[in-house]
Coordinates of C-alpha atoms in Angstrom, one line a residue:
Chain A
M16 CA 0.0 0.0 0.0
N17 CA 2.8 2.3 -0.7
G18 CA 2.5 5.4 -2.8
S19 CA 3.5 3.9 -6.0
V20 CA 1.0 2.0 -8.1
L21 CA 2.0 -1.6 -8.4
I22 CA 1.4 -3.0 -11.9
E23 CA 2.2 -6.7 -12.0
P24 CA 0.6 -9.6 -13.8
P25 CA -1.6 -11.7 -11.6
V26 CA 0.4 -14.4 -9.8
P27 CA -0.5 -17.9 -10.8
C28 CA 1.0 -19.5 -7.8
T29 CA -1.2 -20.7 -5.0
D30 CA 1.2 -19.9 -2.1
P31 CA -0.3 -16.8 -0.6
W32 CA 2.2 -16.4 2.2
P33 CA 4.9 -14.3 0.4
R34 CA 2.3 -11.7 -0.2
L35 CA 1.0 -11.9 3.4
W36 CA 4.3 -11.6 5.4
P37 CA 4.8 -7.9 4.8
F38 CA 1.4 -7.1 6.3
L39 CA 1.8 -9.1 9.5
P40 CA 3.3 -7.6 12.7
E41 CA 6.8 -8.9 13.4
R42 CA 5.9 -11.1 16.3
V43 CA 3.2 -12.8 14.4
A44 CA 5.2 -13.3 11.2
C45 CA 8.2 -14.7 13.2
L46 CA 5.9 -17.2 14.9
L47 CA 4.1 -18.3 11.8
K48 CA 7.4 -18.6 9.8
G49 CA 8.3 -21.4 12.2
W50 CA 5.2 -23.4 11.3
P51 CA 5.6 -26.3 8.8
R52 CA 4.6 -25.5 5.3
S53 CA 1.9 -28.2 5.2
L54 CA 0.1 -26.5 8.2
L55 CA 0.5 -23.0 6.7
G56 CA -1.1 -24.4 3.5
A57 CA -4.2 -25.2 5.5
V58 CA -4.6 -21.8 7.2
E59 CA -7.8 -20.1 6.2
E60 CA -7.9 -17.1 8.5
I61 CA -5.6 -15.2 10.8
R62 CA -7.4 -13.5 13.7
L63 CA -5.7 -10.8 15.6
R64 CA -7.4 -9.4 18.7
A65 CA -5.9 -7.0 21.1
G66 CA -5.3 -8.5 24.6
R67 CA -6.2 -12.0 23.4
P68 CA -4.3 -14.9 21.9
L69 CA -3.4 -15.2 18.2
T70 CA -6.0 -17.5 16.7
L71 CA -5.9 -19.1 13.3
T72 CA -8.6 -20.9 11.5
V73 CA -7.3 -24.2 10.1
G74 CA -9.7 -26.6 8.4
G75 CA -12.7 -24.7 9.8
Q76 CA -11.4 -25.0 13.4
A77 CA -10.2 -22.1 15.6
V78 CA -6.6 -22.9 16.6
P79 CA -4.6 -20.9 19.2
A80 CA -1.2 -20.3 17.7
G81 CA 2.0 -21.3 19.5
P82 CA 5.6 -21.7 18.3
G83 CA 5.9 -24.4 15.7
G84 CA 2.2 -25.1 15.4
P85 CA -1.1 -25.1 17.3
A86 CA -0.5 -24.6 21.0
G87 CA -1.9 -27.2 23.3
D88 CA -0.6 -25.5 26.4
P89 CA -2.3 -22.1 27.0
A90 CA 1.0 -20.7 28.3
A91 CA 2.6 -21.3 24.9
V92 CA 0.0 -19.3 23.0
L93 CA 1.1 -16.0 21.6
Q94 CA -0.8 -13.2 23.4
L95 CA -1.3 -10.1 21.3
D96 CA -1.4 -6.6 22.7
G97 CA -2.5 -3.2 21.5
S98 CA 0.9 -2.5 19.9
D99 CA 0.7 -5.6 17.7
L100 CA -2.7 -4.5 16.4
Q101 CA -1.4 -1.0 15.9
A102 CA 1.6 -2.3 13.9
C103 CA -0.7 -4.5 11.8
V104 CA -3.0 -1.6 11.1
E105 CA -0.1 0.5 10.1
L106 CA 1.2 -2.2 7.7
I107 CA -2.1 -2.9 6.0
S108 CA -3.0 0.8 5.7
G109 CA 0.5 1.8 4.5
S110 CA 0.5 4.3 7.5
S111 CA -2.4 6.0 5.9
L112 CA -5.5 5.0 7.9
Y113 CA -7.2 8.3 7.0
A114 CA -7.2 7.3 3.3
L115 CA -9.3 4.2 4.1
E116 CA -12.4 6.1 5.0
E117 CA -14.7 4.0 2.8
E118 CA -13.1 0.8 3.9
L119 CA -13.5 1.6 7.6
K120 CA -17.1 2.4 7.0
R121 CA -17.7 -0.9 5.4
G122 CA -15.6 -2.7 8.0
F123 CA -13.1 -4.4 5.7
L124 CA -10.4 -3.8 3.2
T125 CA -8.6 -5.9 0.6
L126 CA -4.9 -6.3 0.5
P127 CA -2.9 -6.7 -2.8
G128 CA -3.2 -10.4 -3.4
G129 CA -6.9 -10.4 -2.7
H130 CA -6.8 -11.2 1.0
R131 CA -9.7 -9.6 2.8
V132 CA -9.2 -8.0 6.2
G133 CA -12.2 -7.6 8.4
L134 CA -12.0 -4.9 11.0
T135 CA -13.7 -4.3 14.3
G136 CA -13.3 -1.6 16.9
Q137 CA -15.4 1.3 18.1
A138 CA -17.9 2.6 15.5
V139 CA -18.1 6.3 14.9
L140 CA -21.6 7.3 14.2
N141 CA -23.0 10.2 12.2
D142 CA -26.8 10.6 12.2
G143 CA -27.2 7.1 13.5
R144 CA -25.2 5.5 10.7
V145 CA -21.6 4.1 10.9
R146 CA -19.3 6.7 9.5
S147 CA -16.0 5.1 10.5
L148 CA -14.3 2.8 13.0
K149 CA -11.8 3.9 15.6
H150 CA -9.7 2.1 18.3
L151 CA -9.4 -1.0 16.0
A152 CA -9.1 -4.0 18.2
G153 CA -9.8 -7.0 16.0
L154 CA -8.6 -8.0 12.6
N155 CA -9.5 -11.1 10.6
I156 CA -7.3 -11.7 7.6
R157 CA -8.9 -14.2 5.2
V158 CA -6.3 -16.0 3.2
A159 CA -7.3 -15.9 -0.5
R160 CA -6.1 -18.7 -2.6
E161 CA -6.2 -19.2 -6.3
A162 CA -7.0 -22.7 -7.4
R163 CA -6.6 -23.0 -11.1
G164 CA -8.8 -25.8 -12.5
A165 CA -11.1 -25.8 -9.4
A166 CA -14.1 -25.1 -11.6
R167 CA -13.1 -27.4 -14.5
P168 CA -15.5 -30.2 -13.4
V169 CA -18.3 -27.7 -13.1
V170 CA -18.0 -26.1 -16.6
P171 CA -19.5 -29.0 -18.6
H172 CA -22.7 -28.8 -16.6
L173 CA -23.1 -25.1 -17.3
Y174 CA -22.2 -24.9 -20.9
D175 CA -25.1 -25.4 -23.3
R176 CA -23.2 -26.3 -26.5
E177 CA -26.2 -26.3 -28.8
A178 CA -27.2 -22.7 -27.9
D179 CA -23.5 -21.8 -27.3
R180 CA -24.4 -20.2 -24.0
I181 CA -23.7 -20.5 -20.3
R182 CA -26.7 -21.5 -18.3
H183 CA -27.9 -19.2 -15.4
T184 CA -26.2 -20.7 -12.4
I185 CA -26.0 -20.3 -8.6
L186 CA -23.1 -21.8 -6.7
V187 CA -24.2 -22.9 -3.3
S188 CA -22.2 -23.9 -0.2
P189 CA -22.0 -23.2 3.5
P190 CA -19.4 -20.6 4.6
G191 CA -15.9 -21.7 3.8
G192 CA -17.1 -24.1 1.1
G193 CA -15.0 -22.7 -1.6
K194 CA -17.7 -20.8 -3.5
T195 CA -15.6 -17.7 -4.2
T196 CA -12.6 -19.8 -5.3
V197 CA -14.7 -21.8 -7.7
L198 CA -16.5 -18.7 -9.0
R199 CA -13.1 -17.1 -9.7
D200 CA -11.9 -20.1 -11.6
L201 CA -15.2 -20.4 -13.5
V202 CA -15.0 -16.7 -14.6
R203 CA -11.4 -17.4 -15.7
L204 CA -12.3 -20.4 -17.7
I205 CA -15.4 -18.8 -19.4
S206 CA -13.4 -15.7 -20.1
S207 CA -10.5 -17.6 -21.7
G208 CA -12.5 -20.5 -23.1
V209 CA -12.1 -24.2 -22.8
P210 CA -11.0 -25.7 -26.1
S211 CA -11.8 -29.3 -25.1
L212 CA -15.4 -28.4 -24.6
H213 CA -15.5 -26.2 -27.7
L214 CA -16.3 -23.3 -25.4
A215 CA -14.9 -20.1 -26.9
G216 CA -13.8 -17.4 -24.6
R217 CA -16.4 -14.6 -24.1
A218 CA -16.7 -11.3 -22.4
V219 CA -17.5 -11.6 -18.7
G220 CA -18.6 -8.8 -16.5
L221 CA -17.8 -9.2 -12.8
A222 CA -19.4 -7.1 -10.1
D223 CA -17.0 -7.7 -7.2
E224 CA -18.5 -5.8 -4.3
R225 CA -16.1 -7.1 -1.7
S226 CA -13.0 -7.4 -3.9
E227 CA -12.8 -11.0 -3.0
V228 CA -13.2 -12.6 -6.5
A229 CA -10.7 -10.6 -8.5
G230 CA -8.7 -9.3 -5.5
C231 CA -8.5 -5.9 -7.1
Y232 CA -6.0 -3.4 -5.7
R233 CA -6.5 0.1 -7.0
G234 CA -9.0 -1.2 -9.6
Q235 CA -6.7 -3.7 -11.1
P236 CA -7.4 -7.5 -10.7
R237 CA -4.6 -9.1 -8.8
L238 CA -6.0 -12.6 -9.1
D239 CA -6.4 -14.3 -12.5
V240 CA -10.0 -13.8 -13.7
G241 CA -9.2 -14.3 -17.4
P242 CA -8.2 -12.2 -20.3
N243 CA -11.7 -11.1 -21.3
T244 CA -13.2 -10.1 -17.9
D245 CA -14.2 -6.6 -16.9
V246 CA -14.2 -6.1 -13.2
L247 CA -16.2 -3.4 -11.4
D248 CA -14.6 -3.4 -8.0
N249 CA -16.0 -2.3 -4.8
C250 CA -19.4 -1.4 -6.3
P251 CA -22.8 -2.4 -4.8
K252 CA -23.9 -5.5 -6.7
A253 CA -27.2 -4.3 -8.0
E254 CA -25.8 -1.1 -9.3
G255 CA -22.6 -2.7 -10.6
L256 CA -24.5 -5.4 -12.6
M257 CA -26.6 -2.7 -14.3
M258 CA -23.5 -0.6 -15.0
L259 CA -21.7 -3.5 -16.5
L260 CA -24.7 -4.6 -18.5
R261 CA -25.1 -1.1 -20.0
S262 CA -21.5 -0.2 -20.5
M263 CA -19.4 -3.3 -21.2
G264 CA -21.6 -5.5 -23.2
P265 CA -20.9 -8.8 -21.4
R266 CA -22.2 -12.2 -22.4
V267 CA -21.9 -13.4 -18.9
L268 CA -22.4 -11.5 -15.7
A269 CA -20.9 -12.8 -12.5
T270 CA -21.2 -11.7 -8.9
D271 CA -20.6 -13.1 -5.4
E272 CA -23.0 -13.7 -2.5
I273 CA -26.4 -12.6 -3.7
G274 CA -29.3 -12.5 -1.3
Q275 CA -30.8 -9.0 -1.1
G276 CA -33.9 -8.0 -3.0
S277 CA -32.1 -5.4 -5.0
D278 CA -29.5 -7.9 -6.2
V279 CA -32.3 -10.2 -7.4
D280 CA -34.0 -7.3 -9.3
A281 CA -30.7 -6.6 -11.0
L282 CA -30.2 -10.2 -11.9
L283 CA -33.7 -10.6 -13.3
E284 CA -33.1 -7.4 -15.4
A285 CA -29.9 -8.8 -16.7
Q286 CA -31.5 -12.1 -17.5
N287 CA -34.1 -10.4 -19.6
A288 CA -31.3 -8.7 -21.5
G289 CA -30.1 -12.0 -22.7
V290 CA -27.0 -12.3 -20.5
S291 CA -26.0 -15.4 -18.7
L292 CA -25.8 -15.1 -14.9
L293 CA -23.3 -16.6 -12.5
A294 CA -23.8 -16.0 -8.8
T295 CA -23.0 -17.6 -5.4
A296 CA -25.1 -17.8 -2.3
H297 CA -24.6 -18.9 1.2
A298 CA -26.7 -22.0 2.0
G299 CA -26.1 -25.2 3.8
S300 CA -28.2 -27.1 1.3
V301 CA -30.6 -26.7 -1.6
G302 CA -33.5 -26.8 0.8
E303 CA -32.1 -23.8 2.6
L304 CA -31.6 -22.0 -0.6
F305 CA -35.2 -22.4 -1.5
R306 CA -36.2 -20.9 1.9
R307 CA -34.3 -17.6 1.4
P308 CA -36.9 -15.0 0.4
G309 CA -34.8 -13.1 -2.2
L310 CA -33.6 -16.2 -3.9
Q311 CA -37.1 -17.7 -3.9
R312 CA -38.1 -14.9 -6.3
L313 CA -35.2 -15.7 -8.5
L314 CA -36.0 -19.4 -8.6
A315 CA -39.7 -18.7 -9.1
A316 CA -38.9 -16.6 -12.1
G317 CA -37.1 -19.4 -13.7
A318 CA -33.9 -17.4 -13.7
V319 CA -31.8 -20.3 -12.3
E320 CA -31.1 -23.2 -14.7
R321 CA -28.4 -24.9 -12.6
V322 CA -27.6 -25.0 -8.9
V323 CA -24.2 -26.3 -8.1
V324 CA -23.7 -27.4 -4.6
L325 CA -20.2 -27.4 -3.2
G326 CA -19.0 -28.9 0.0
R327 CA -16.1 -28.7 2.5
S328 CA -15.0 -32.3 2.5
P329 CA -12.6 -33.6 1.7
T330 CA -11.5 -30.1 0.7
P331 CA -13.4 -26.9 0.2
G332 CA -14.8 -26.6 -3.4
T333 CA -15.6 -30.2 -3.8
L334 CA -18.5 -30.7 -6.2
V335 CA -21.3 -32.4 -4.3
E336 CA -24.3 -32.0 -6.6
V337 CA -25.6 -30.3 -9.7
R338 CA -29.3 -29.5 -10.0
G339 CA -31.2 -28.5 -13.1
G340 CA -34.5 -28.8 -15.0
W341 CA -37.9 -27.3 -14.2
H342 CA -37.9 -28.3 -10.5
L343 CA -34.1 -28.2 -10.1
E344 CA -33.9 -31.9 -9.5
P345 CA -30.5 -33.5 -9.0
L346 CA -28.6 -34.3 -12.2
E347 CA -26.1 -37.1 -12.5
V348 CA -22.6 -35.9 -11.5
K349 CA -19.9 -38.1 -12.9
S350 CA -17.1 -36.5 -10.9
R351 CA -19.1 -36.9 -7.6
G352 CA -16.9 -37.0 -4.5
Q353 CA -13.8 -36.0 -6.4
T354 CA -11.7 -33.0 -5.5
P355 CA -12.0 -30.6 -8.4
G356 CA -8.5 -29.5 -9.2
G357 CA -7.4 -29.7 -5.5
V358 CA -8.9 -26.5 -4.1
G359 CA -7.0 -25.3 -1.2
P360 CA -8.8 -24.2 1.9
G361 CA -10.0 -20.7 2.5
S362 CA -11.9 -18.1 0.5
G363 CA -15.3 -19.4 1.3
Chain B
M25 CA 52.8 45.3 10.7
V26 CA 52.3 41.8 12.0
K27 CA 50.4 43.2 14.9
L28 CA 48.1 45.1 12.6
L29 CA 47.5 42.0 10.5
G30 CA 46.8 40.0 13.7
A31 CA 44.4 42.6 15.0
S32 CA 42.5 42.8 11.7
V33 CA 42.2 39.0 11.5
L34 CA 40.9 39.0 15.1
V35 CA 38.3 41.7 14.3
L36 CA 37.2 40.0 11.1
G37 CA 37.0 36.6 12.8
S38 CA 34.9 37.6 15.7
G39 CA 32.8 39.8 13.4
L40 CA 32.0 36.9 11.2
A41 CA 31.2 34.7 14.3
G42 CA 28.8 37.4 15.4
V43 CA 27.1 37.6 12.0
S44 CA 26.8 33.8 11.9
V45 CA 25.0 33.8 15.3
G46 CA 22.9 36.7 14.3
G47 CA 22.0 34.9 11.0
N48 CA 20.7 32.0 13.0
Y49 CA 18.2 34.3 14.6
T50 CA 17.0 35.7 11.3
R51 CA 16.9 32.3 9.6
R52 CA 14.7 30.7 12.3
P53 CA 11.5 32.5 11.6
R54 CA 11.9 32.0 7.9
E55 CA 12.4 28.3 8.3
L56 CA 9.5 28.0 10.7
K57 CA 7.3 29.8 8.1
S58 CA 8.4 27.3 5.4
L59 CA 7.7 24.4 7.7
Q60 CA 4.3 25.9 8.4
T61 CA 3.5 26.2 4.7
A62 CA 4.7 22.6 4.1
L63 CA 2.6 21.3 6.9
K64 CA -0.4 23.1 5.5
L65 CA 0.2 21.4 2.2
L66 CA 0.4 18.0 4.1
A67 CA -2.9 18.8 5.7
T68 CA -4.5 19.5 2.3
E69 CA -3.0 16.2 0.9
I70 CA -4.5 14.3 3.8
S71 CA -7.9 16.0 4.1
Y72 CA -8.8 16.6 0.5
A73 CA -6.7 14.4 -1.7
L74 CA -6.7 11.5 0.8
S75 CA -3.3 10.5 -0.7
P76 CA -1.5 7.7 1.1
L77 CA 1.2 9.1 3.3
P78 CA 4.3 8.2 1.2
E79 CA 2.7 9.8 -1.8
A80 CA 1.5 12.8 0.3
M81 CA 5.1 13.4 1.6
A82 CA 6.6 13.2 -1.9
N83 CA 4.0 15.7 -3.2
V84 CA 4.6 18.1 -0.3
A85 CA 8.4 17.8 -0.8
A86 CA 7.9 18.8 -4.5
R87 CA 5.7 21.8 -3.7
S88 CA 7.0 23.2 -0.4
P89 CA 9.7 25.9 0.1
A90 CA 13.3 24.7 -0.1
E91 CA 14.0 25.0 3.6
A92 CA 11.4 22.4 4.5
A93 CA 11.4 20.2 1.5
S94 CA 14.2 17.9 2.6
L95 CA 12.2 16.9 5.7
F96 CA 9.3 15.6 3.7
R97 CA 11.5 14.1 1.0
V98 CA 13.4 12.0 3.5
A99 CA 10.2 11.0 5.4
G100 CA 8.5 10.0 2.1
A101 CA 11.5 7.9 1.0
E102 CA 11.6 6.2 4.4
L103 CA 7.9 5.4 4.2
A104 CA 8.1 4.1 0.7
A105 CA 11.0 1.9 1.6
N106 CA 8.7 0.4 4.3
T107 CA 11.3 -0.7 6.7
G108 CA 8.6 -1.8 9.2
G109 CA 8.8 0.9 11.7
G110 CA 5.8 2.7 10.4
A111 CA 5.2 6.4 10.0
A112 CA 6.4 7.4 13.5
Q113 CA 9.9 5.9 12.9
A114 CA 10.2 7.3 9.4
W115 CA 9.2 10.8 10.6
Q116 CA 11.6 10.6 13.5
K117 CA 14.5 9.7 11.2
A118 CA 13.6 12.5 8.9
T119 CA 13.4 15.1 11.7
A120 CA 16.7 13.9 13.1
R121 CA 18.4 14.5 9.7
F122 CA 16.6 17.7 9.1
G123 CA 17.7 19.0 12.5
L124 CA 21.4 18.7 11.7
N125 CA 21.2 21.4 9.1
T126 CA 18.8 24.0 10.4
S127 CA 18.5 27.1 12.6
L128 CA 15.5 25.6 14.4
T129 CA 15.8 25.2 18.2
G130 CA 15.4 21.9 20.1
N131 CA 11.9 23.0 21.0
D132 CA 10.9 23.6 17.4
L133 CA 12.2 20.2 16.4
A134 CA 10.5 18.5 19.3
L135 CA 7.2 20.0 18.1
V136 CA 7.7 18.6 14.6
N137 CA 8.9 15.3 16.0
Q138 CA 5.9 14.8 18.2
L139 CA 3.6 15.0 15.1
G140 CA 5.1 11.7 14.0
Q141 CA 3.4 9.8 16.8
A142 CA 0.0 10.6 15.3
L143 CA 0.7 10.6 11.6
G144 CA -1.3 8.1 9.6
I145 CA -2.8 6.1 12.4
S146 CA -6.2 7.7 12.7
D147 CA -9.1 9.0 10.6
R148 CA -9.1 12.3 8.7
D149 CA -10.6 14.4 11.4
D150 CA -8.2 13.3 14.0
Q151 CA -5.2 13.8 11.6
M152 CA -6.5 17.3 11.0
S153 CA -6.8 18.2 14.7
H154 CA -3.2 17.0 15.3
L155 CA -1.9 19.0 12.3
E156 CA -3.9 22.1 13.4
L157 CA -2.4 21.8 16.9
V158 CA 1.1 21.7 15.6
L159 CA 0.4 24.5 13.1
H160 CA -0.9 26.6 16.0
Q161 CA 2.1 25.9 18.1
I162 CA 4.4 26.8 15.2
D163 CA 2.5 30.1 15.0
L164 CA 3.5 30.8 18.6
Q165 CA 7.1 29.8 17.9
I166 CA 7.2 32.1 14.9
D167 CA 6.1 35.1 17.1
E168 CA 8.7 34.2 19.6
A169 CA 11.4 33.7 16.9
Q170 CA 10.6 37.0 15.3
A171 CA 10.8 38.8 18.6
A172 CA 14.1 37.1 19.4
A173 CA 15.4 38.0 15.9
A174 CA 14.5 41.6 16.2
K175 CA 16.2 41.7 19.6
N176 CA 19.3 39.6 19.0
A177 CA 20.2 39.6 15.3
R178 CA 21.6 43.1 15.2
L179 CA 23.0 42.8 18.7
W180 CA 25.1 39.8 17.7
N181 CA 26.2 41.5 14.4
Y182 CA 27.6 44.5 16.4
L183 CA 28.8 42.4 19.3
G184 CA 31.0 40.3 17.1
F185 CA 32.8 43.3 15.5
L186 CA 32.9 45.5 18.6
G187 CA 34.0 42.6 20.8
G188 CA 36.8 41.8 18.3
L189 CA 37.8 45.4 18.2
A190 CA 37.9 45.8 21.9
L191 CA 40.0 42.6 22.3
A192 CA 42.4 43.9 19.6
L193 CA 42.8 47.2 21.4
I194 CA 43.5 45.5 24.7
L195 CA 46.0 43.2 23.1
Y196 CA 47.7 45.9 20.9

């Protein structure tokens, strides 16, 4: 977050740590550098809270961090204090917290590399609405991982070769199920094309409200979302989808975590404009999905042709089930139970 | 002849010493004013442009009067190098180097230095209040420096020459 604008190509490697070390306070970085690589590879979140122990989320479990690995003995856990938090905030803000007004209002920011940092502290109110945060006391760094090929088993179910179009699709999983990771790879594959499926690359518009899919830093995607993808970063989904539709002429529109009524309106509008839709939604199962009011409307309007259910086991992003047809009944999934492309943990 | 030469060297030497001390008094208000202008530019960078601090420092260095530019140039370079100490350390290093080559007093420098503890770690309003406080304190320092300059600059100029002359007469 230094002054200069970093222009680098997206990094294809899946090891997120080299990009993370510069943003961690010294004590935390030193401790974690002593962890075995295999364990670091499974870390999904790093949680820093002032006055409390350093906690990592590994495989969905909260793990107190000690030297060399998870600490069994409470005395071995690294206790963080206010100065650690202060140092981390300085590092992630590039010593310019004042420049992150919008980010503080939303409660999160995105690091170069696509890692999202959630922030808590004391809210500063203005007319009853949150204007900013002060006294930051809790940070949650979500480790973003790229998993190239993660969406490869999904693509054949979505591509209608006869009509040469992508079917309107919702990716569904519980939190941490790999929705965002799979969506990112799906966007990349559709954008660049899959020759073996005779799927030609096409323009994709991505409304990335929380900067998690493309990991944009200063408007430029830092994760690989394909050569033919236009990203509207940081923009409210409903507005972003309409802007992309009007201005960029996409054949596919993608967005993350839909649910609100306004998102659904925008999706329905886009569907009527002849654009294919890709979206993700939090839901433990298809039954839960059907119970969410906003999504009910989308389903009732016939705007969903495929529902792809992803699961956490054995690894996040595992294809569990594909549903389609008039009543969204389960379709046969050949690759059932396989790990598509070896999705790493994290990026739910 | 040798005596005369020695006496004139003495008068010239002590005269120049006096001028140099007097010059410090006249330079200090000027430097404080430059610093004030530069800090006002920094306040603009922070409150309106919302530039990240390294960029803000570089912009201020480019636009501020020469006397203060080096402080912001060094601080900006330190921040961009991101050695891990954050804004406070970068600013401290910059003020320490700036202090080596200036007419500012220890008090003036402490005022500037203390700003580093607050730089970049809070929201815009808070940054503004810190900067405004320092600007106000610099205002007071300028008044004091101008009074001191009016009183002492000429005094030291004369004192140098006359003191040298008196010494020369005694020794002659």
